[in-house]
Short mmCIF file of C-alpha atoms in Angstrom, two decimals:
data_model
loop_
_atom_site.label_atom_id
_atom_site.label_comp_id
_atom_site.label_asym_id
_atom_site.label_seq_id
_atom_site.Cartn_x
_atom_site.Cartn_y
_atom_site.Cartn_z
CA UNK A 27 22.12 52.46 25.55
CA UNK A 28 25.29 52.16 27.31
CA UNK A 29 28.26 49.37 26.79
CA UNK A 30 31.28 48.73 28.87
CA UNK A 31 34.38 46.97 27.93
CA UNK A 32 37.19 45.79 29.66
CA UNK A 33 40.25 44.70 27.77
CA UNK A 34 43.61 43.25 29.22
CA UNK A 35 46.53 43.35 26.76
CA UNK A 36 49.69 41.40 27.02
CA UNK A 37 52.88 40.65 24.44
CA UNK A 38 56.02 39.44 25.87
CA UNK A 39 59.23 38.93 23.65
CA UNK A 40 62.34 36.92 24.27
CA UNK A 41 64.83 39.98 23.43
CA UNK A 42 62.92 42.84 23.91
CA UNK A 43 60.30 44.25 26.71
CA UNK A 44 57.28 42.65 27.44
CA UNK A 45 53.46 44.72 28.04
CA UNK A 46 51.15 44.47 30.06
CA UNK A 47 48.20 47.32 29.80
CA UNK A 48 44.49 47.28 30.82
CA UNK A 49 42.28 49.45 28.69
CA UNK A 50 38.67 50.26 30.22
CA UNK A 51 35.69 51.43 27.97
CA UNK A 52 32.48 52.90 28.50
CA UNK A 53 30.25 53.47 25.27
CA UNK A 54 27.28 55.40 25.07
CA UNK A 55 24.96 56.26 22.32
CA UNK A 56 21.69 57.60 21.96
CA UNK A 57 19.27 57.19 19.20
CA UNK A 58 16.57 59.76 18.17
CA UNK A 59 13.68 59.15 15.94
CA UNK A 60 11.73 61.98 14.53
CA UNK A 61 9.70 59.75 11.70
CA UNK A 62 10.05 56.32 9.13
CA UNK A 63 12.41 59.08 6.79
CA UNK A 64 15.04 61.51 9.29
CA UNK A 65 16.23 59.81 12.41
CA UNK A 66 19.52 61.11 14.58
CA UNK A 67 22.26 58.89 16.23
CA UNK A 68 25.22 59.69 18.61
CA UNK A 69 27.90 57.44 20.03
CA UNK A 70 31.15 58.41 22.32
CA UNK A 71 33.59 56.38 24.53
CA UNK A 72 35.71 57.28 27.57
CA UNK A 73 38.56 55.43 27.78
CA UNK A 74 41.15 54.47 30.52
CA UNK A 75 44.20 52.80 29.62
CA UNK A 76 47.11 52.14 31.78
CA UNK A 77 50.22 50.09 31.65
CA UNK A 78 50.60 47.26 34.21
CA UNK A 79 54.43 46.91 34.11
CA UNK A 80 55.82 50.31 35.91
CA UNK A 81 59.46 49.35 34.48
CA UNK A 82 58.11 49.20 31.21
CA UNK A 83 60.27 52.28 28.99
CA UNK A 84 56.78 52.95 27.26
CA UNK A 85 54.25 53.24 30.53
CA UNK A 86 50.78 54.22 29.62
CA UNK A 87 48.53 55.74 31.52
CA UNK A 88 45.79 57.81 30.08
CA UNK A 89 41.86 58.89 30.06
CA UNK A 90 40.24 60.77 27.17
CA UNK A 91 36.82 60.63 25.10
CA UNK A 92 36.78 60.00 21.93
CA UNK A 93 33.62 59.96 19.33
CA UNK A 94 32.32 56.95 17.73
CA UNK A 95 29.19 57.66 15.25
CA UNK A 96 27.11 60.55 15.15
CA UNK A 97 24.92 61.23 12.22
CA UNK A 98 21.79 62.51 10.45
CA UNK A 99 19.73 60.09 8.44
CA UNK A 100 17.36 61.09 6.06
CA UNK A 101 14.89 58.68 3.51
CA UNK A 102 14.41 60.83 0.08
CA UNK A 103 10.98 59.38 -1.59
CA UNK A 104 11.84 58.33 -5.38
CA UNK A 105 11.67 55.27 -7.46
CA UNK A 106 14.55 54.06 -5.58
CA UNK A 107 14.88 54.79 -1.98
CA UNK A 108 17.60 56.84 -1.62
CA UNK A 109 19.43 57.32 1.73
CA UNK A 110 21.12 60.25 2.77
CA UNK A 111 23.70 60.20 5.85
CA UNK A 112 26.00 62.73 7.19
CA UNK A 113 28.35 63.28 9.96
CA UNK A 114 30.50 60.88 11.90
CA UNK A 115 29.59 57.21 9.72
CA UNK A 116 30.73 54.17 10.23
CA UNK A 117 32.26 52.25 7.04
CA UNK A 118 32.55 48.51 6.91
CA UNK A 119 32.62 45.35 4.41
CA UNK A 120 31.63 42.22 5.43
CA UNK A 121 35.34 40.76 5.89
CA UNK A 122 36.89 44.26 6.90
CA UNK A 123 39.42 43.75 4.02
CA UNK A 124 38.66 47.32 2.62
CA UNK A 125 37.54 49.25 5.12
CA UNK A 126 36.25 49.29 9.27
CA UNK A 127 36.54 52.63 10.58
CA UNK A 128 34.23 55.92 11.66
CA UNK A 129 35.38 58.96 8.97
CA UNK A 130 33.58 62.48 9.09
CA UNK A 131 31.47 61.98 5.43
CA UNK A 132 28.27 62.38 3.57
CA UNK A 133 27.31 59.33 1.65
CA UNK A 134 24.68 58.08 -0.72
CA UNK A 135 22.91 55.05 -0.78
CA UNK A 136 20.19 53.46 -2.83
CA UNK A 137 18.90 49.79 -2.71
CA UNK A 138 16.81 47.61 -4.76
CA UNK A 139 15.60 43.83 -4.44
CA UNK A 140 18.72 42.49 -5.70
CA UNK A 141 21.20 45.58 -5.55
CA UNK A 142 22.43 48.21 -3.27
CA UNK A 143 25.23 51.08 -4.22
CA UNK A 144 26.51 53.43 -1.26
CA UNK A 145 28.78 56.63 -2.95
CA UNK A 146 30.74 58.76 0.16
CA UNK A 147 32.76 61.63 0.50
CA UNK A 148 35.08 61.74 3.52
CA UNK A 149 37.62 64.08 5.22
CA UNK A 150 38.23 64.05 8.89
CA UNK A 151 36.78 67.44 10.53
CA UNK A 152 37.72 67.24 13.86
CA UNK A 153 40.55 65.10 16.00
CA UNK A 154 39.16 61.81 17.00
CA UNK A 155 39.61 61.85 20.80
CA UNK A 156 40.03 64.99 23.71
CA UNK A 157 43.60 65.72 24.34
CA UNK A 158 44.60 66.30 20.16
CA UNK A 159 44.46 69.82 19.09
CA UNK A 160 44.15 68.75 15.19
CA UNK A 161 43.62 66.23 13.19
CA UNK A 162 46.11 63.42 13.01
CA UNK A 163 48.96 64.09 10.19
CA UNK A 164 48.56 61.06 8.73
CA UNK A 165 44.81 62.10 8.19
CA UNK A 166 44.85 65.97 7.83
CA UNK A 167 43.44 66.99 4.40
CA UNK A 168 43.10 63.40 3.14
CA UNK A 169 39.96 63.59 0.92
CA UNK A 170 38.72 60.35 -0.08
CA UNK A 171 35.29 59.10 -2.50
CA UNK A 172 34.42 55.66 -1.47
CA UNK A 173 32.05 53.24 -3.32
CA UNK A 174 30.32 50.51 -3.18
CA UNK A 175 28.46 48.12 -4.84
CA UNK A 176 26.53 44.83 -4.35
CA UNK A 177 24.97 42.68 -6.67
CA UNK A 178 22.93 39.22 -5.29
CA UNK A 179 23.47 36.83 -7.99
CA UNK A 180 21.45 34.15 -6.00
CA UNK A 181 20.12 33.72 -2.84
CA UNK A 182 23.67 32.10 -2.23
CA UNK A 183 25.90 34.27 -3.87
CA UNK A 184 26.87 37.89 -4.72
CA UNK A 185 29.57 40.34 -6.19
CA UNK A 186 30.88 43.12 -4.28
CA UNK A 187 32.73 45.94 -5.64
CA UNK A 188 34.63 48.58 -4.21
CA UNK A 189 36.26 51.91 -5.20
CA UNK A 190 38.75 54.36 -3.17
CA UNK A 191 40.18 57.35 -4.28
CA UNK A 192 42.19 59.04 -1.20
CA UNK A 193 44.18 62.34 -2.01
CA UNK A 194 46.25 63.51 0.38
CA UNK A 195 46.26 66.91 0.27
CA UNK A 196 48.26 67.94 3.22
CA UNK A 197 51.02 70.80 2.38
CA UNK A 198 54.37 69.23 1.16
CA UNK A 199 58.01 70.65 2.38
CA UNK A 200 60.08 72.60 -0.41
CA UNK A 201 63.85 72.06 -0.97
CA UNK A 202 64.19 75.01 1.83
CA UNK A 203 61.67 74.54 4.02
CA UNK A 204 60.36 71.37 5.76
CA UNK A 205 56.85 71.87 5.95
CA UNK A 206 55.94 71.22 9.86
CA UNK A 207 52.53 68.93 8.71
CA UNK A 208 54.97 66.76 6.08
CA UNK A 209 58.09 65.92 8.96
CA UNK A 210 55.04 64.19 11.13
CA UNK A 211 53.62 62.60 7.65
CA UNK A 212 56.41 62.31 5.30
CA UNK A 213 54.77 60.83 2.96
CA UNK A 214 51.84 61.97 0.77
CA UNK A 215 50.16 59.77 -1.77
CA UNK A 216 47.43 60.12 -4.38
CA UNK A 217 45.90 56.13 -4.67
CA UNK A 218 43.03 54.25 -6.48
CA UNK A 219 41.58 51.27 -5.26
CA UNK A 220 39.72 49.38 -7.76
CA UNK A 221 38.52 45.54 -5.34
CA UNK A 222 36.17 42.92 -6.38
CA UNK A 223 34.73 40.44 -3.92
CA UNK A 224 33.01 36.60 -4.83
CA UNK A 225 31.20 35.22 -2.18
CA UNK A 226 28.91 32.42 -1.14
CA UNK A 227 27.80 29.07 -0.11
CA UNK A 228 26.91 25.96 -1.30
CA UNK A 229 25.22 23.17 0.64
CA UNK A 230 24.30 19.67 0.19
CA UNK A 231 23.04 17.17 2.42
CA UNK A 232 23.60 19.38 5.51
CA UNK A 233 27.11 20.08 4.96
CA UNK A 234 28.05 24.34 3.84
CA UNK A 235 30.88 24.89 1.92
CA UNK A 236 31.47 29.11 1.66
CA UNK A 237 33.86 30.65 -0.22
CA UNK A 238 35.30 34.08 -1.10
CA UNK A 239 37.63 35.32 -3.66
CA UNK A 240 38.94 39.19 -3.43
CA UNK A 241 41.17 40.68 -5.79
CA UNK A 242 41.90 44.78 -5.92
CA UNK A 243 44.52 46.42 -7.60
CA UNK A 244 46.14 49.95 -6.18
CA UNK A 245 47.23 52.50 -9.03
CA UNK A 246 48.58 56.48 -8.24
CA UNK A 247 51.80 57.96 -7.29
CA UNK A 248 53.09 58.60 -3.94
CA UNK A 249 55.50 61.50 -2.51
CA UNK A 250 58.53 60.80 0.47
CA UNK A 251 59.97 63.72 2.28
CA UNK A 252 63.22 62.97 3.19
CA UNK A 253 65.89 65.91 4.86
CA UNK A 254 69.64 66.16 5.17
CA UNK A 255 72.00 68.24 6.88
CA UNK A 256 73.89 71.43 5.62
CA UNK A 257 77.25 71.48 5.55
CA UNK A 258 76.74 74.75 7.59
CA UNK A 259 75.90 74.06 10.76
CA UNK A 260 73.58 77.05 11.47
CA UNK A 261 71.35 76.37 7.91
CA UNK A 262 67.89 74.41 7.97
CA UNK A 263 68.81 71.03 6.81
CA UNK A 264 67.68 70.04 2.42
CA UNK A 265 64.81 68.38 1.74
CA UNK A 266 64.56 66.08 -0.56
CA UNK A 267 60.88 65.04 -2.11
CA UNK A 268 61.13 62.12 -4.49
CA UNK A 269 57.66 61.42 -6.32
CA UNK A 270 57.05 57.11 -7.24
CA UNK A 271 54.40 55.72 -9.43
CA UNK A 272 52.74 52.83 -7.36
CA UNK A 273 50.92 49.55 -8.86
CA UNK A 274 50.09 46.74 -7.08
CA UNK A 275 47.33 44.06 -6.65
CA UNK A 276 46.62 41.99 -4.06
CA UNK A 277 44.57 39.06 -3.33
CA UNK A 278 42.68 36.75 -0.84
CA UNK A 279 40.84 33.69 -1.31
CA UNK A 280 39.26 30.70 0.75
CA UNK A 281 36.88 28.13 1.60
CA UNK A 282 34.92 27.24 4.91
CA UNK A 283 33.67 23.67 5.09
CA UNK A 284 30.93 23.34 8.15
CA UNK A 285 30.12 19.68 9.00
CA UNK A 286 26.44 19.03 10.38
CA UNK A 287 28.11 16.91 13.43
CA UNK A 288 27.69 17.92 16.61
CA UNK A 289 29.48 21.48 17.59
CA UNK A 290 29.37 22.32 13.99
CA UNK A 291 33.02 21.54 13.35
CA UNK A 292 34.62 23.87 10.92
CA UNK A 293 37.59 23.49 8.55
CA UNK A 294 39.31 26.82 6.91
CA UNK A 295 42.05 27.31 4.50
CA UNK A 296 43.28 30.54 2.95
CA UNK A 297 45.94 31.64 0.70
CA UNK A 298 46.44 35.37 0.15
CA UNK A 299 49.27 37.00 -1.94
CA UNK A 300 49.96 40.27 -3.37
CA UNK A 301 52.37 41.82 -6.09
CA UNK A 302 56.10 43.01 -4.37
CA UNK A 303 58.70 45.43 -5.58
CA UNK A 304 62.39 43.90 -7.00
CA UNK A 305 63.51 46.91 -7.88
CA UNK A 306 63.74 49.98 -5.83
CA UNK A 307 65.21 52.47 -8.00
CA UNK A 308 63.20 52.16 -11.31
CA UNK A 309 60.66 55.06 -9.96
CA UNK A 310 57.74 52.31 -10.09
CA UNK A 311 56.72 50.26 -6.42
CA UNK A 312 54.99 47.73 -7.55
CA UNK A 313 54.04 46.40 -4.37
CA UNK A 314 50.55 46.08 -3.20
CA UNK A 315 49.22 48.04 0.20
CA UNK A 316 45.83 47.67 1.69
CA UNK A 317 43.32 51.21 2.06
CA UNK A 318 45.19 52.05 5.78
CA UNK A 319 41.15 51.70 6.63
CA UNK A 320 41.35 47.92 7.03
CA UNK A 321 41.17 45.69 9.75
CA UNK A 322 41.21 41.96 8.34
CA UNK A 323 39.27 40.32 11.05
CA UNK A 324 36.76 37.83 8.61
CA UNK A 325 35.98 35.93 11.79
CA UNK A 326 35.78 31.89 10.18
CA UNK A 327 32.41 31.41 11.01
CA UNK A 328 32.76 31.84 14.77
CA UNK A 329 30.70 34.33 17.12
CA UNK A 330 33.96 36.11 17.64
CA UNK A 331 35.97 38.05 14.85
CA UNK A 332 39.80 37.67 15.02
CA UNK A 333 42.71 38.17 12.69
CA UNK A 334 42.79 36.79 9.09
CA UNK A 335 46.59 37.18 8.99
CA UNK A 336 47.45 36.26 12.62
CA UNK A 337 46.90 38.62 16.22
CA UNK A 338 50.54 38.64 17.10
CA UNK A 339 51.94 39.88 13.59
CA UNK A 340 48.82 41.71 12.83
CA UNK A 341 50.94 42.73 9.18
CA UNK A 342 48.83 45.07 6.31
CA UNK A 343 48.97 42.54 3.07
CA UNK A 344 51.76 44.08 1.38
CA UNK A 345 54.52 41.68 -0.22
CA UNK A 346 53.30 39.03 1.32
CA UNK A 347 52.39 35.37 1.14
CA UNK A 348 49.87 33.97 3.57
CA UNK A 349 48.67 30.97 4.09
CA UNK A 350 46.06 29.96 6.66
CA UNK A 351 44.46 26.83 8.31
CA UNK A 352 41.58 27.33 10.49
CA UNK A 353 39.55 24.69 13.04
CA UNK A 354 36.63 25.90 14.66
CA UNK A 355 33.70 24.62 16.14
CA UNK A 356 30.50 26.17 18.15
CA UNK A 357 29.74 26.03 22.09
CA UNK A 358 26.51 25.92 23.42
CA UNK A 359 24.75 27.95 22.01
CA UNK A 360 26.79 31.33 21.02
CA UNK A 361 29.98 30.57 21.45
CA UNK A 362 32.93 29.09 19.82
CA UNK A 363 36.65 28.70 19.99
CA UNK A 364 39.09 28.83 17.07
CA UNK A 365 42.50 27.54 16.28
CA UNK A 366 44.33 29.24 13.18
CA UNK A 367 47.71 28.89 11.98
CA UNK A 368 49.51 31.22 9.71
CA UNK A 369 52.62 30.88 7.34
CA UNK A 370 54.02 34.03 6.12
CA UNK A 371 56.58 34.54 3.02
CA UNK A 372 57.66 37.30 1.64
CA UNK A 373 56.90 37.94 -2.33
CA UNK A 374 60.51 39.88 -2.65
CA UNK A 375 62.90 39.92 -0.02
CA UNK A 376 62.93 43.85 2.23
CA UNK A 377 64.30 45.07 5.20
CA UNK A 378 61.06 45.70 6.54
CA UNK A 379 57.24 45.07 7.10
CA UNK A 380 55.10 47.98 5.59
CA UNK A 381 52.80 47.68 8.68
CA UNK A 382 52.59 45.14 11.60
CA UNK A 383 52.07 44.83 15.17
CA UNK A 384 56.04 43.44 15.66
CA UNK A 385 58.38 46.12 15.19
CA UNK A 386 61.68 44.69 13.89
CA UNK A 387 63.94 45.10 11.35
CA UNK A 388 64.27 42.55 8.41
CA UNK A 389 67.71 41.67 7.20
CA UNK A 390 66.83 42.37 3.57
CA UNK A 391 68.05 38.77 2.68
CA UNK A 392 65.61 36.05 2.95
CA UNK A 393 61.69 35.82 2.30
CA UNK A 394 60.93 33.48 5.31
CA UNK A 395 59.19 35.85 8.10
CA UNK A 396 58.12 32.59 10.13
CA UNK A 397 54.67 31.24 11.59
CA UNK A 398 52.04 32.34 13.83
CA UNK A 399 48.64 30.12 15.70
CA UNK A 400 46.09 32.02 17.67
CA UNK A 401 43.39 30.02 19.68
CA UNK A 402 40.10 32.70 20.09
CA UNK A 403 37.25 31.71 22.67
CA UNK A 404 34.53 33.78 22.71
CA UNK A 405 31.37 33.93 25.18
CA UNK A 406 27.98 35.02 24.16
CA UNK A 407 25.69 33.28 26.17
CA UNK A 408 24.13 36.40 27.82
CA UNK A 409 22.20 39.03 26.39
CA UNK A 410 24.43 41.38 28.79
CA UNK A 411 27.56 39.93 29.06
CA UNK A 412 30.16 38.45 26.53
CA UNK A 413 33.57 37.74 26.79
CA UNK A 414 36.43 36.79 24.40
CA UNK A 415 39.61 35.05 25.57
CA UNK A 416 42.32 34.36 22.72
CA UNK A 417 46.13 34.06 22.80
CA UNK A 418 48.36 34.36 19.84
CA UNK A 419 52.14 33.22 19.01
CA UNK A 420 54.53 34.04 16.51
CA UNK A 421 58.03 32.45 15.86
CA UNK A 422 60.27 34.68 13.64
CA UNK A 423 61.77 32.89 10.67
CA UNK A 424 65.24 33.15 8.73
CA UNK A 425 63.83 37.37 7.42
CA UNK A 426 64.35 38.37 11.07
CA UNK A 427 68.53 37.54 10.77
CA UNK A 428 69.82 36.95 14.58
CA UNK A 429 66.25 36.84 15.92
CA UNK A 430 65.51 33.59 13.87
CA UNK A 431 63.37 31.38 15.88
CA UNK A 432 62.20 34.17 18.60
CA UNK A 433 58.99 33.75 19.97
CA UNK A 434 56.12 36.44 20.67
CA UNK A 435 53.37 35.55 22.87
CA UNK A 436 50.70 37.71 22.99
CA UNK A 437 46.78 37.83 24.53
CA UNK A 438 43.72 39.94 25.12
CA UNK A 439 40.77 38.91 27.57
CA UNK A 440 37.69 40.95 26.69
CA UNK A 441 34.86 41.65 28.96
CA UNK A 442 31.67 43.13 26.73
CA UNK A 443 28.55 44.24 29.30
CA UNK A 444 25.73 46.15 27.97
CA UNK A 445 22.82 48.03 30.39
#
């Protein structure tokens, strides 16, 4: 089969340069089946981007391939199925809180009428798209054991847990030498996820009321390269490697109400938080971070997924506070638009975000980062067409100092065909 999408991008700032860019995909993927037990799949996308501002300082304009899944599956006969898969796999929860990305990996997996349990062992191979000689820093010699495990406890609702071990394994500089891998990945870490997920529905008279409830808790130590010059002028500048314990836990939790009125009106509200770091120089951060797999698009109950913590901020859950309002309701009869508004707070005051789609400094003195809405239309009508229109906002609060009250506006129109 063969998919093409068509995405136009745009974020425009008051103080800063807007961007405009128009990214182009073509997917296609072939599946092979040999018999019921070993069956072969292979996915890759070309890719044309380019930047529709000329004047913008960051113009884009680029073509390359880059490969989606492509694996082996193989049924073993025993008292319990088991499933054995190897080579480029996909990995994905059900509210992309963990994990939603392809790794190179052999994995696991058994499932019974009420249970399933999925063990992996990943380490990129190979650089993800033409044009990259090696692997990504940030992903060379990262060897990671993922789990996971799902338990019905009705025919309404289950327990999910998941497990992460990632060791980066990537050489480290020396107080001499900078090693050329750590100065583009200065930081190394050794991290355990331990994540538990409640889930489900309950209905009466028409009306569905779903819930979830996910807690994990990050444990390990972490290592930052940092260098320095000499005081000669012709010596390689210090390095300086200073090793922190890290524990944190984070959190998410919410309910969807859906009303048995016409359009299926729904009402969402969500409050996530995680653990933040006061104190800087005790050699413990206590502050939560997500996997660096995640993607936090639960979707509300619409036909389209979009951000849990707001499109224009797009941050990782990492001393934050979140709350969320959602209305949505269904068109026709696969489509839906959504309205979402976001608050975000700051557990401990920092001069920065750990990860988000706004780059900007924090002034290190206030916890208010400010408020987001995104409005997400999506199309499915078709068989071979869909399309998704949304358009996000963000106003920066008193954490952004001078830019207090600057607005982002951002967008994306998606056209989906498939032949």
């Amino acid at each position: 089969g063969m998919e093409m999408y068509s995405r136009l991008n745009f974020k425009e700032s008051g103080s800063s340069y807007g961007q405009q860019q128009l990214e182009q995909e073509l997917e296609v993927e072939a599946f092979y089946v040999i018999n019921s037990a070993l069956s072969f799949f292979v996915q890759a996308r070309l890719v044309q981007q380019d930047e529709l501002d000329s004047k913008h300082p960051d113009k884009v304009s680029d073509f390359y391939v880059e490969r989606g899944e492509m694996w082996a599956y193989l049924k073993i006969p025993s008292a319990l199925p088991l499933v054995f898969e190897f080579g480029r796999l996909d990995f994905e929860d059900d509210r992309l809180w963990y994990w939603d990305t392809d790794l190179d990996a052999l994995r696991l997996g058994t499932e019974g009428e009420q249970f399933s349990l999925e063990v992996a062992l990943a380490q990129e191979l190979a650089p993800r798209q033409s044009g990259e000689h090696h692997v990504a820093a940030e992903e060379d010699e990262v060897l990671r054991v993922i789990a996971e495990f799902s338990w019905d406890l009705s025919e309404e609702h289950a327990l999910d847990l998941f497990f992460l071990n990632q060791d980066d394994n990537s050489p480290t500089g020396s107080a001499e030498t900078p090693s050329h891998a750590f100065s583009e990945d200065p930081t190394d870490a050794h991290l355990r996820w331990f994540g538990a997920r409640l889930s489900g529905a309950f209905e009466d008279q028409g009306r569905l009321l779903g819930y979830w409830i996910d807690a994990s808790t990050v444990r390990g130590h972490e290592t930052h390269e940092s260098t320095a010059e000499t005081e000669s002028p012709g010596d390689p500048p210090s390095v300086d490697l200073n090793v922190q314990n890290v524990q944190g836990w984070g959190a998410d939790a919410g309910v969807t109400l859906l009303m048995p009125w016409q359009h299926e009106p729904r009402i969402t509200l969500a409050y996530a938080m995680t653990s933040g770091d006061d104190n800087s120089d005790d050699g413990t951060d206590r502050s939560f971070r997500q996997t660096g797999l995640q993607d936090n698009q639960p979707g509300f109950g619409g036909v389209e997924r979009f951000g849990a913590y707001g499109d224009a901020l797009d941050p990782e859950l990492s001393n934050l506070r979140i709350i969320t309002a959602a209305l949505g309701v269904s068109l026709m009869e696969s489509s839906s638009i959504d309205l979402a508004y976001h608050h975000y707070e700051l557990v401990h005051s920092a001069e920065s975000l750990r990860d988000s789609r706004i780059d900007a400094d924090l002034t290190g003195n206030d916890t208010d980062v400010g408020h987001g809405l995104d409005l997400v239309l999506g199309l499915e009508e078709w068989q071979t067409l869909q399309f998704r229109i949304s358009g996000s906002l963000f106003q920066a609060g008193r954490a952004f100092g001078r830019n207090e009250d600057e607005w982002i506006v951002g967008g994306n129109v998606v056209l989906k065909a498939a032949f």
